[in-house]
mmCIF file with all atom_site columns, C-alpha atoms in Angstrom:
data_model
loop_
_atom_site.group_PDB
_atom_site.id
_atom_site.type_symbol
_atom_site.label_atom_id
_atom_site.label_alt_id
_atom_site.label_comp_id
_atom_site.label_asym_id
_atom_site.label_entity_id
_atom_site.label_seq_id
_atom_site.pdbx_PDB_ins_code
_atom_site.Cartn_x
_atom_site.Cartn_y
_atom_site.Cartn_z
_atom_site.occupancy
_atom_site.B_iso_or_equiv
_atom_site.pdbx_formal_charge
_atom_site.auth_seq_id
_atom_site.auth_comp_id
_atom_site.auth_asym_id
_atom_site.auth_atom_id
_atom_site.pdbx_PDB_model_num
ATOM 1   C CA . ILE K 1 1   ? 8.958   -8.162 -3.464 1.00 86.00 ? 1   ILE K CA 1
ATOM 2   C CA . TYR K 1 2   ? 11.350  -8.617 -0.527 1.00 86.00 ? 2   TYR K CA 1
ATOM 3   C CA . SER K 1 3   ? 10.915  -4.977 0.460  1.00 83.00 ? 3   SER K CA 1
ATOM 4   C CA . ASP K 1 4   ? 7.112   -5.291 0.447  1.00 79.00 ? 4   ASP K CA 1
ATOM 5   C CA . ILE K 1 5   ? 7.252   -8.481 2.553  1.00 87.00 ? 5   ILE K CA 1
ATOM 6   C CA . TYR K 1 6   ? 9.640   -6.815 4.998  1.00 82.00 ? 6   TYR K CA 1
ATOM 7   C CA . ASP K 1 7   ? 7.418   -3.725 5.324  1.00 74.00 ? 7   ASP K CA 1
ATOM 8   C CA . ASP K 1 8   ? 4.271   -5.811 5.859  1.00 78.00 ? 8   ASP K CA 1
ATOM 9   C CA . ALA K 1 9   ? 5.990   -8.007 8.454  1.00 84.00 ? 9   ALA K CA 1
ATOM 10  C CA . ASP K 1 10  ? 7.227   -4.881 10.241 1.00 76.00 ? 10  ASP K CA 1
ATOM 11  C CA . TRP K 1 11  ? 3.694   -3.442 10.225 1.00 71.00 ? 11  TRP K CA 1
ATOM 12  C CA . LEU K 1 12  ? 2.281   -6.708 11.593 1.00 79.00 ? 12  LEU K CA 1
ATOM 13  C CA . ILE K 1 13  ? 4.843   -6.813 14.415 1.00 82.00 ? 13  ILE K CA 1
ATOM 14  C CA . ASP K 1 14  ? 3.840   -3.254 15.404 1.00 73.00 ? 14  ASP K CA 1
ATOM 15  C CA . VAL K 1 15  ? 0.148   -4.211 15.430 1.00 73.00 ? 15  VAL K CA 1
ATOM 16  C CA . VAL K 1 16  ? 0.778   -7.263 17.623 1.00 81.00 ? 16  VAL K CA 1
ATOM 17  C CA . GLU K 1 17  ? 2.978   -5.280 20.044 1.00 78.00 ? 17  GLU K CA 1
ATOM 18  C CA . ASN K 1 18  ? 0.293   -2.591 20.349 1.00 72.00 ? 18  ASN K CA 1
ATOM 19  C CA . LEU K 1 19  ? -2.452  -5.170 20.941 1.00 78.00 ? 19  LEU K CA 1
ATOM 20  C CA . LEU K 1 20  ? -0.431  -6.965 23.605 1.00 79.00 ? 20  LEU K CA 1
ATOM 21  C CA . SER K 1 21  ? 0.452   -3.723 25.372 1.00 77.00 ? 21  SER K CA 1
ATOM 22  C CA . ILE K 1 22  ? -3.145  -2.462 25.362 1.00 75.00 ? 22  ILE K CA 1
ATOM 23  C CA . THR K 1 23  ? -4.408  -5.790 26.703 1.00 77.00 ? 23  THR K CA 1
ATOM 24  C CA . ARG K 1 24  ? -1.807  -5.878 29.483 1.00 78.00 ? 24  ARG K CA 1
ATOM 25  C CA . LEU K 1 25  ? -2.445  -2.224 30.417 1.00 75.00 ? 25  LEU K CA 1
ATOM 26  C CA . ASN K 1 26  ? -6.205  -2.728 30.573 1.00 73.00 ? 26  ASN K CA 1
ATOM 27  C CA . ASP K 1 27  ? -5.844  -5.938 32.612 1.00 78.00 ? 27  ASP K CA 1
ATOM 28  C CA . GLY K 1 28  ? -3.345  -4.352 34.998 1.00 77.00 ? 28  GLY K CA 1
ATOM 29  C CA . ARG K 1 29  ? -0.787  -7.023 34.081 1.00 78.00 ? 29  ARG K CA 1
ATOM 30  C CA . LEU K 1 30  ? 1.730   -4.660 32.496 1.00 77.00 ? 30  LEU K CA 1
ATOM 31  C CA . LYS K 1 31  ? 4.594   -4.163 34.919 1.00 82.00 ? 31  LYS K CA 1
ATOM 32  C CA . ILE K 1 32  ? 5.868   -0.619 34.677 1.00 86.00 ? 32  ILE K CA 1
ATOM 33  C CA . LYS K 1 33  ? 9.575   -0.444 35.535 1.00 90.00 ? 33  LYS K CA 1
ATOM 34  C CA . PHE K 1 34  ? 10.366  3.162  36.401 1.00 92.00 ? 34  PHE K CA 1
ATOM 35  C CA . THR K 1 35  ? 13.960  4.335  36.079 1.00 95.00 ? 35  THR K CA 1
ATOM 36  C CA . ASP K 1 36  ? 15.580  7.740  35.652 1.00 95.00 ? 36  ASP K CA 1
ATOM 37  C CA . GLN K 1 37  ? 16.568  8.306  32.018 1.00 94.00 ? 37  GLN K CA 1
ATOM 38  C CA . LEU K 1 38  ? 18.023  11.167 29.984 1.00 95.00 ? 38  LEU K CA 1
ATOM 39  C CA . LEU K 1 39  ? 15.318  12.290 27.580 1.00 94.00 ? 39  LEU K CA 1
ATOM 40  C CA . ASP K 1 40  ? 17.616  13.013 24.618 1.00 94.00 ? 40  ASP K CA 1
ATOM 41  C CA . GLU K 1 41  ? 18.968  9.442  24.760 1.00 95.00 ? 41  GLU K CA 1
ATOM 42  C CA . VAL K 1 42  ? 15.434  8.011  24.803 1.00 94.00 ? 42  VAL K CA 1
ATOM 43  C CA . ILE K 1 43  ? 14.462  10.086 21.745 1.00 94.00 ? 43  ILE K CA 1
ATOM 44  C CA . THR K 1 44  ? 17.623  8.961  19.913 1.00 92.00 ? 44  THR K CA 1
ATOM 45  C CA . GLU K 1 45  ? 16.878  5.322  20.746 1.00 91.00 ? 45  GLU K CA 1
ATOM 46  C CA . SER K 1 46  ? 13.286  5.655  19.510 1.00 91.00 ? 46  SER K CA 1
ATOM 47  C CA . LEU K 1 47  ? 14.535  6.946  16.143 1.00 91.00 ? 47  LEU K CA 1
ATOM 48  C CA . ARG K 1 48  ? 16.550  3.729  15.746 1.00 87.00 ? 48  ARG K CA 1
ATOM 49  C CA . HIS K 1 49  ? 13.268  1.782  15.817 1.00 82.00 ? 49  HIS K CA 1
ATOM 50  C CA . ILE K 1 50  ? 11.587  3.784  13.053 1.00 82.00 ? 50  ILE K CA 1
ATOM 51  C CA . SER K 1 51  ? 11.166  1.962  9.767  1.00 65.00 ? 51  SER K CA 1
ATOM 52  C CA . ARG K 1 52  ? 13.408  2.540  6.785  1.00 66.00 ? 52  ARG K CA 1
ATOM 53  C CA . LYS K 1 53  ? 10.802  4.897  5.325  1.00 64.00 ? 53  LYS K CA 1
ATOM 54  C CA . HIS K 1 54  ? 11.914  7.749  7.568  1.00 75.00 ? 54  HIS K CA 1
ATOM 55  C CA . GLU K 1 55  ? 14.741  8.418  5.121  1.00 81.00 ? 55  GLU K CA 1
ATOM 56  C CA . ASP K 1 56  ? 12.198  10.171 2.879  1.00 86.00 ? 56  ASP K CA 1
ATOM 57  C CA . TYR K 1 57  ? 11.371  12.647 5.680  1.00 91.00 ? 57  TYR K CA 1
ATOM 58  C CA . GLN K 1 58  ? 13.233  15.459 7.389  1.00 91.00 ? 58  GLN K CA 1
ATOM 59  C CA . ILE K 1 59  ? 13.180  14.545 11.088 1.00 92.00 ? 59  ILE K CA 1
ATOM 60  C CA . ASP K 1 60  ? 14.547  17.271 13.364 1.00 93.00 ? 60  ASP K CA 1
ATOM 61  C CA . VAL K 1 61  ? 15.212  16.703 17.066 1.00 93.00 ? 61  VAL K CA 1
ATOM 62  C CA . GLU K 1 62  ? 15.424  19.626 19.489 1.00 94.00 ? 62  GLU K CA 1
ATOM 63  C CA . CYS K 1 63  ? 15.933  18.501 23.069 1.00 91.00 ? 63  CYS K CA 1
ATOM 64  C CA . GLU K 1 64  ? 17.245  20.534 25.960 1.00 89.00 ? 64  GLU K CA 1
ATOM 65  C CA . GLU K 1 65  ? 20.226  18.870 27.628 1.00 84.00 ? 65  GLU K CA 1
ATOM 66  C CA . PHE K 1 66  ? 20.129  16.966 30.890 1.00 88.00 ? 66  PHE K CA 1
ATOM 67  C CA . ILE K 1 67  ? 16.389  16.403 31.227 1.00 92.00 ? 67  ILE K CA 1
ATOM 68  C CA . LEU K 1 68  ? 16.231  13.478 33.613 1.00 93.00 ? 68  LEU K CA 1
ATOM 69  C CA . VAL K 1 69  ? 12.819  11.795 33.451 1.00 93.00 ? 69  VAL K CA 1
ATOM 70  C CA . HIS K 1 70  ? 11.258  9.104  35.663 1.00 93.00 ? 70  HIS K CA 1
ATOM 71  C CA . MET K 1 71  ? 9.817   6.587  33.155 1.00 93.00 ? 71  MET K CA 1
ATOM 72  C CA . ASP K 1 72  ? 9.569   3.067  31.858 1.00 91.00 ? 72  ASP K CA 1
ATOM 73  C CA . VAL K 1 73  ? 11.963  3.580  28.970 1.00 92.00 ? 73  VAL K CA 1
ATOM 74  C CA . ARG K 1 74  ? 10.578  0.663  26.919 1.00 88.00 ? 74  ARG K CA 1
ATOM 75  C CA . LEU K 1 75  ? 7.029   2.031  27.041 1.00 89.00 ? 75  LEU K CA 1
ATOM 76  C CA . ILE K 1 76  ? 8.023   5.625  26.289 1.00 93.00 ? 76  ILE K CA 1
ATOM 77  C CA . ILE K 1 77  ? 10.043  4.445  23.288 1.00 91.00 ? 77  ILE K CA 1
ATOM 78  C CA . GLN K 1 78  ? 6.885   2.657  22.135 1.00 88.00 ? 78  GLN K CA 1
ATOM 79  C CA . VAL K 1 79  ? 4.920   5.926  22.499 1.00 92.00 ? 79  VAL K CA 1
ATOM 80  C CA . LEU K 1 80  ? 7.513   7.895  20.527 1.00 94.00 ? 80  LEU K CA 1
ATOM 81  C CA . VAL K 1 81  ? 7.727   5.227  17.809 1.00 90.00 ? 81  VAL K CA 1
ATOM 82  C CA . ASN K 1 82  ? 3.905   5.225  17.447 1.00 89.00 ? 82  ASN K CA 1
ATOM 83  C CA . LEU K 1 83  ? 3.714   9.030  17.242 1.00 92.00 ? 83  LEU K CA 1
ATOM 84  C CA . ILE K 1 84  ? 6.604   9.311  14.762 1.00 93.00 ? 84  ILE K CA 1
ATOM 85  C CA . ASP K 1 85  ? 5.241   6.434  12.666 1.00 88.00 ? 85  ASP K CA 1
ATOM 86  C CA . ASN K 1 86  ? 1.861   8.205  12.524 1.00 88.00 ? 86  ASN K CA 1
ATOM 87  C CA . ALA K 1 87  ? 3.552   11.413 11.393 1.00 91.00 ? 87  ALA K CA 1
ATOM 88  C CA . ILE K 1 88  ? 5.298   9.439  8.644  1.00 90.00 ? 88  ILE K CA 1
ATOM 89  C CA . LYS K 1 89  ? 2.133   7.519  7.654  1.00 86.00 ? 89  LYS K CA 1
ATOM 90  C CA . TYR K 1 90  ? -0.112  10.556 7.372  1.00 87.00 ? 90  TYR K CA 1
ATOM 91  C CA . THR K 1 91  ? 2.266   12.958 5.604  1.00 90.00 ? 91  THR K CA 1
ATOM 92  C CA . LEU K 1 92  ? 3.814   12.861 2.178  1.00 91.00 ? 92  LEU K CA 1
ATOM 93  C CA . PRO K 1 93  ? 7.477   11.963 1.619  1.00 90.00 ? 93  PRO K CA 1
ATOM 94  C CA . GLY K 1 94  ? 9.652   15.040 2.020  1.00 90.00 ? 94  GLY K CA 1
ATOM 95  C CA . SER K 1 95  ? 7.563   16.376 4.909  1.00 92.00 ? 95  SER K CA 1
ATOM 96  C CA . LYS K 1 96  ? 9.208   17.760 8.030  1.00 93.00 ? 96  LYS K CA 1
ATOM 97  C CA . ILE K 1 97  ? 8.720   16.079 11.409 1.00 94.00 ? 97  ILE K CA 1
ATOM 98  C CA . CYS K 1 98  ? 10.005  17.818 14.534 1.00 95.00 ? 98  CYS K CA 1
ATOM 99  C CA . ILE K 1 99  ? 10.544  16.144 17.905 1.00 95.00 ? 99  ILE K CA 1
ATOM 100 C CA . ARG K 1 100 ? 11.055  18.508 20.852 1.00 94.00 ? 100 ARG K CA 1
ATOM 101 C CA . GLY K 1 101 ? 11.989  17.864 24.460 1.00 93.00 ? 101 GLY K CA 1
ATOM 102 C CA . ILE K 1 102 ? 11.446  20.744 26.889 1.00 90.00 ? 102 ILE K CA 1
ATOM 103 C CA . LYS K 1 103 ? 12.190  20.892 30.607 1.00 87.00 ? 103 LYS K CA 1
ATOM 104 C CA . LYS K 1 104 ? 8.897   22.321 31.850 1.00 75.00 ? 104 LYS K CA 1
ATOM 105 C CA . GLU K 1 105 ? 7.755   19.090 33.195 1.00 77.00 ? 105 GLU K CA 1
ATOM 106 C CA . ALA K 1 106 ? 9.386   16.729 30.799 1.00 86.00 ? 106 ALA K CA 1
ATOM 107 C CA . GLN K 1 107 ? 7.376   17.863 27.791 1.00 93.00 ? 107 GLN K CA 1
ATOM 108 C CA . ILE K 1 108 ? 7.839   16.014 24.518 1.00 94.00 ? 108 ILE K CA 1
ATOM 109 C CA . SER K 1 109 ? 6.136   16.868 21.245 1.00 95.00 ? 109 SER K CA 1
ATOM 110 C CA . VAL K 1 110 ? 6.043   15.266 17.817 1.00 95.00 ? 110 VAL K CA 1
ATOM 111 C CA . ALA K 1 111 ? 4.887   17.673 15.100 1.00 96.00 ? 111 ALA K CA 1
ATOM 112 C CA . ASP K 1 112 ? 4.478   17.306 11.355 1.00 94.00 ? 112 ASP K CA 1
ATOM 113 C CA . ASN K 1 113 ? 3.586   19.630 8.495  1.00 93.00 ? 113 ASN K CA 1
ATOM 114 C CA . GLY K 1 114 ? 1.099   17.259 6.853  1.00 91.00 ? 114 GLY K CA 1
ATOM 115 C CA . PRO K 1 115 ? -2.592  17.864 6.155  1.00 90.00 ? 115 PRO K CA 1
ATOM 116 C CA . GLY K 1 116 ? -3.517  17.874 9.859  1.00 89.00 ? 116 GLY K CA 1
ATOM 117 C CA . ILE K 1 117 ? -6.549  16.349 11.547 1.00 88.00 ? 117 ILE K CA 1
ATOM 118 C CA . SER K 1 118 ? -10.028 17.754 10.999 1.00 88.00 ? 118 SER K CA 1
ATOM 119 C CA . ASP K 1 119 ? -11.968 19.247 13.913 1.00 88.00 ? 119 ASP K CA 1
ATOM 120 C CA . GLU K 1 120 ? -14.744 16.617 13.675 1.00 88.00 ? 120 GLU K CA 1
ATOM 121 C CA . VAL K 1 121 ? -12.211 13.775 14.023 1.00 85.00 ? 121 VAL K CA 1
ATOM 122 C CA . LYS K 1 122 ? -10.184 15.269 16.915 1.00 87.00 ? 122 LYS K CA 1
ATOM 123 C CA . PRO K 1 123 ? -12.561 14.267 19.754 1.00 83.00 ? 123 PRO K CA 1
ATOM 124 C CA . HIS K 1 124 ? -12.310 10.597 18.690 1.00 81.00 ? 124 HIS K CA 1
ATOM 125 C CA . ILE K 1 125 ? -8.623  10.332 17.796 1.00 85.00 ? 125 ILE K CA 1
ATOM 126 C CA . PHE K 1 126 ? -7.612  8.549  21.042 1.00 82.00 ? 126 PHE K CA 1
ATOM 127 C CA . GLU K 1 127 ? -10.482 6.019  20.943 1.00 81.00 ? 127 GLU K CA 1
ATOM 128 C CA . MET K 1 128 ? -9.483  2.396  20.411 1.00 71.00 ? 128 MET K CA 1
ATOM 129 C CA . PHE K 1 129 ? -10.042 1.173  16.824 1.00 68.00 ? 129 PHE K CA 1
ATOM 130 C CA . TYR K 1 130 ? -11.009 4.657  15.576 1.00 58.00 ? 130 TYR K CA 1
ATOM 131 C CA . THR K 1 131 ? -9.406  5.366  12.205 1.00 66.00 ? 131 THR K CA 1
ATOM 132 C CA . GLY K 1 132 ? -11.448 8.290  10.860 1.00 67.00 ? 132 GLY K CA 1
ATOM 133 C CA . ASN K 1 133 ? -11.600 8.903  7.133  1.00 58.00 ? 133 ASN K CA 1
ATOM 134 C CA . ASN K 1 134 ? -7.898  9.560  6.656  1.00 52.00 ? 134 ASN K CA 1
ATOM 135 C CA . THR K 1 135 ? -5.979  7.908  3.899  1.00 47.00 ? 135 THR K CA 1
ATOM 136 C CA . ILE K 1 136 ? -2.468  6.858  4.764  1.00 49.00 ? 136 ILE K CA 1
ATOM 137 C CA . ALA K 1 137 ? 0.343   8.127  2.567  1.00 44.00 ? 137 ALA K CA 1
ATOM 138 C CA . ASP K 1 138 ? 2.084   4.721  2.305  1.00 45.00 ? 138 ASP K CA 1
ATOM 139 C CA . SER K 1 139 ? -1.209  2.812  1.764  1.00 46.00 ? 139 SER K CA 1
ATOM 140 C CA . HIS K 1 140 ? -0.739  0.670  4.904  1.00 49.00 ? 140 HIS K CA 1
ATOM 141 C CA . ARG K 1 141 ? -3.810  -0.054 6.945  1.00 52.00 ? 141 ARG K CA 1
ATOM 142 C CA . SER K 1 142 ? -4.413  1.501  10.321 1.00 62.00 ? 142 SER K CA 1
ATOM 143 C CA . LEU K 1 143 ? -6.274  -0.314 13.081 1.00 62.00 ? 143 LEU K CA 1
ATOM 144 C CA . GLY K 1 144 ? -6.675  2.685  15.368 1.00 72.00 ? 144 GLY K CA 1
ATOM 145 C CA . LEU K 1 145 ? -4.654  1.200  18.234 1.00 74.00 ? 145 LEU K CA 1
ATOM 146 C CA . GLY K 1 146 ? -1.519  3.319  18.374 1.00 81.00 ? 146 GLY K CA 1
ATOM 147 C CA . LEU K 1 147 ? -2.888  6.561  19.800 1.00 88.00 ? 147 LEU K CA 1
ATOM 148 C CA . SER K 1 148 ? -5.103  4.762  22.300 1.00 86.00 ? 148 SER K CA 1
ATOM 149 C CA . LEU K 1 149 ? -2.072  2.829  23.525 1.00 85.00 ? 149 LEU K CA 1
ATOM 150 C CA . CYS K 1 150 ? 0.054   5.987  23.668 1.00 89.00 ? 150 CYS K CA 1
ATOM 151 C CA . ARG K 1 151 ? -2.498  7.771  25.846 1.00 90.00 ? 151 ARG K CA 1
ATOM 152 C CA . SER K 1 152 ? -2.806  4.748  28.181 1.00 88.00 ? 152 SER K CA 1
ATOM 153 C CA . ILE K 1 153 ? 0.972   4.530  28.610 1.00 89.00 ? 153 ILE K CA 1
ATOM 154 C CA . ILE K 1 154 ? 1.341   8.249  29.286 1.00 93.00 ? 154 ILE K CA 1
ATOM 155 C CA . GLU K 1 155 ? -1.531  8.241  31.796 1.00 90.00 ? 155 GLU K CA 1
ATOM 156 C CA . ALA K 1 156 ? 0.052   5.230  33.546 1.00 88.00 ? 156 ALA K CA 1
ATOM 157 C CA . HIS K 1 157 ? 3.131   7.449  33.963 1.00 91.00 ? 157 HIS K CA 1
ATOM 158 C CA . GLY K 1 158 ? 1.005   10.221 35.509 1.00 90.00 ? 158 GLY K CA 1
ATOM 159 C CA . GLY K 1 159 ? 1.227   12.410 32.408 1.00 92.00 ? 159 GLY K CA 1
ATOM 160 C CA . THR K 1 160 ? -1.088  13.710 29.713 1.00 93.00 ? 160 THR K CA 1
ATOM 161 C CA . LEU K 1 161 ? -1.169  13.370 25.906 1.00 95.00 ? 161 LEU K CA 1
ATOM 162 C CA . VAL K 1 162 ? -2.896  16.054 23.832 1.00 95.00 ? 162 VAL K CA 1
ATOM 163 C CA . LEU K 1 163 ? -3.378  16.841 20.157 1.00 95.00 ? 163 LEU K CA 1
ATOM 164 C CA . THR K 1 164 ? -3.086  20.412 18.860 1.00 94.00 ? 164 THR K CA 1
ATOM 165 C CA . ASP K 1 165 ? -2.777  22.005 15.449 1.00 94.00 ? 165 ASP K CA 1
ATOM 166 C CA . ASN K 1 166 ? 0.750   22.681 14.222 1.00 91.00 ? 166 ASN K CA 1
ATOM 167 C CA . ILE K 1 167 ? 0.476   26.195 12.824 1.00 88.00 ? 167 ILE K CA 1
ATOM 168 C CA . PRO K 1 168 ? 0.435   26.876 9.852  1.00 89.00 ? 168 PRO K CA 1
ATOM 169 C CA . ARG K 1 169 ? -0.373  23.245 8.958  1.00 90.00 ? 169 ARG K CA 1
ATOM 170 C CA . GLY K 1 170 ? -0.093  19.760 10.330 1.00 93.00 ? 170 GLY K CA 1
ATOM 171 C CA . CYS K 1 171 ? -0.639  18.410 13.819 1.00 94.00 ? 171 CYS K CA 1
ATOM 172 C CA . MET K 1 172 ? 1.307   18.146 17.046 1.00 96.00 ? 172 MET K CA 1
ATOM 173 C CA . PHE K 1 173 ? 1.047   15.502 19.752 1.00 96.00 ? 173 PHE K CA 1
ATOM 174 C CA . THR K 1 174 ? 2.463   16.667 23.076 1.00 96.00 ? 174 THR K CA 1
ATOM 175 C CA . PHE K 1 175 ? 2.884   14.590 26.216 1.00 95.00 ? 175 PHE K CA 1
ATOM 176 C CA . THR K 1 176 ? 4.280   15.242 29.663 1.00 93.00 ? 176 THR K CA 1
ATOM 177 C CA . LEU K 1 177 ? 6.144   12.994 32.058 1.00 91.00 ? 177 LEU K CA 1
ATOM 178 C CA . PRO K 1 178 ? 7.280   13.620 35.625 1.00 86.00 ? 178 PRO K CA 1
ATOM 179 C CA . LEU K 1 179 ? 10.853  14.823 36.050 1.00 85.00 ? 179 LEU K CA 1
ATOM 180 C CA . SER K 1 180 ? 13.187  12.792 38.258 1.00 79.00 ? 180 SER K CA 1
#
């Protein structure tokens, strides 16, 4: 019972944080504090914020060394946590999730080997409150806020967030940030 209460409270905190961030971004009240950060350290920090359920998944991190990125570290951690949480939610335990950091621009991707996202859903995936017809592997509810927030944060950084298929199966979210 304690574990269920903890998981639900954790889910509720994430929902409230996403709602507050979206509201502040849309109102122009969110202060973005840009600093230069090493990308591999930001990815490592974001993994510390992932729920206990990630232990049932193989999460691989491949990040080139010394990628210095100009970002609001708190917001980018929120983006990474949302994308990794989605990969966990929509894939079965035991699935593989790969996080890559490439020095092209600063390009970061989160890929999974789950069932993927259907072509008819893809055009709507970044819309606020859109949840599609997907069932979530851990039975938690989705409000359709996370991806909308992620795109808003990345665009506020001058970057882009796109969804592509992860061949042979699954999906990959890739975003770019300006290098320092």
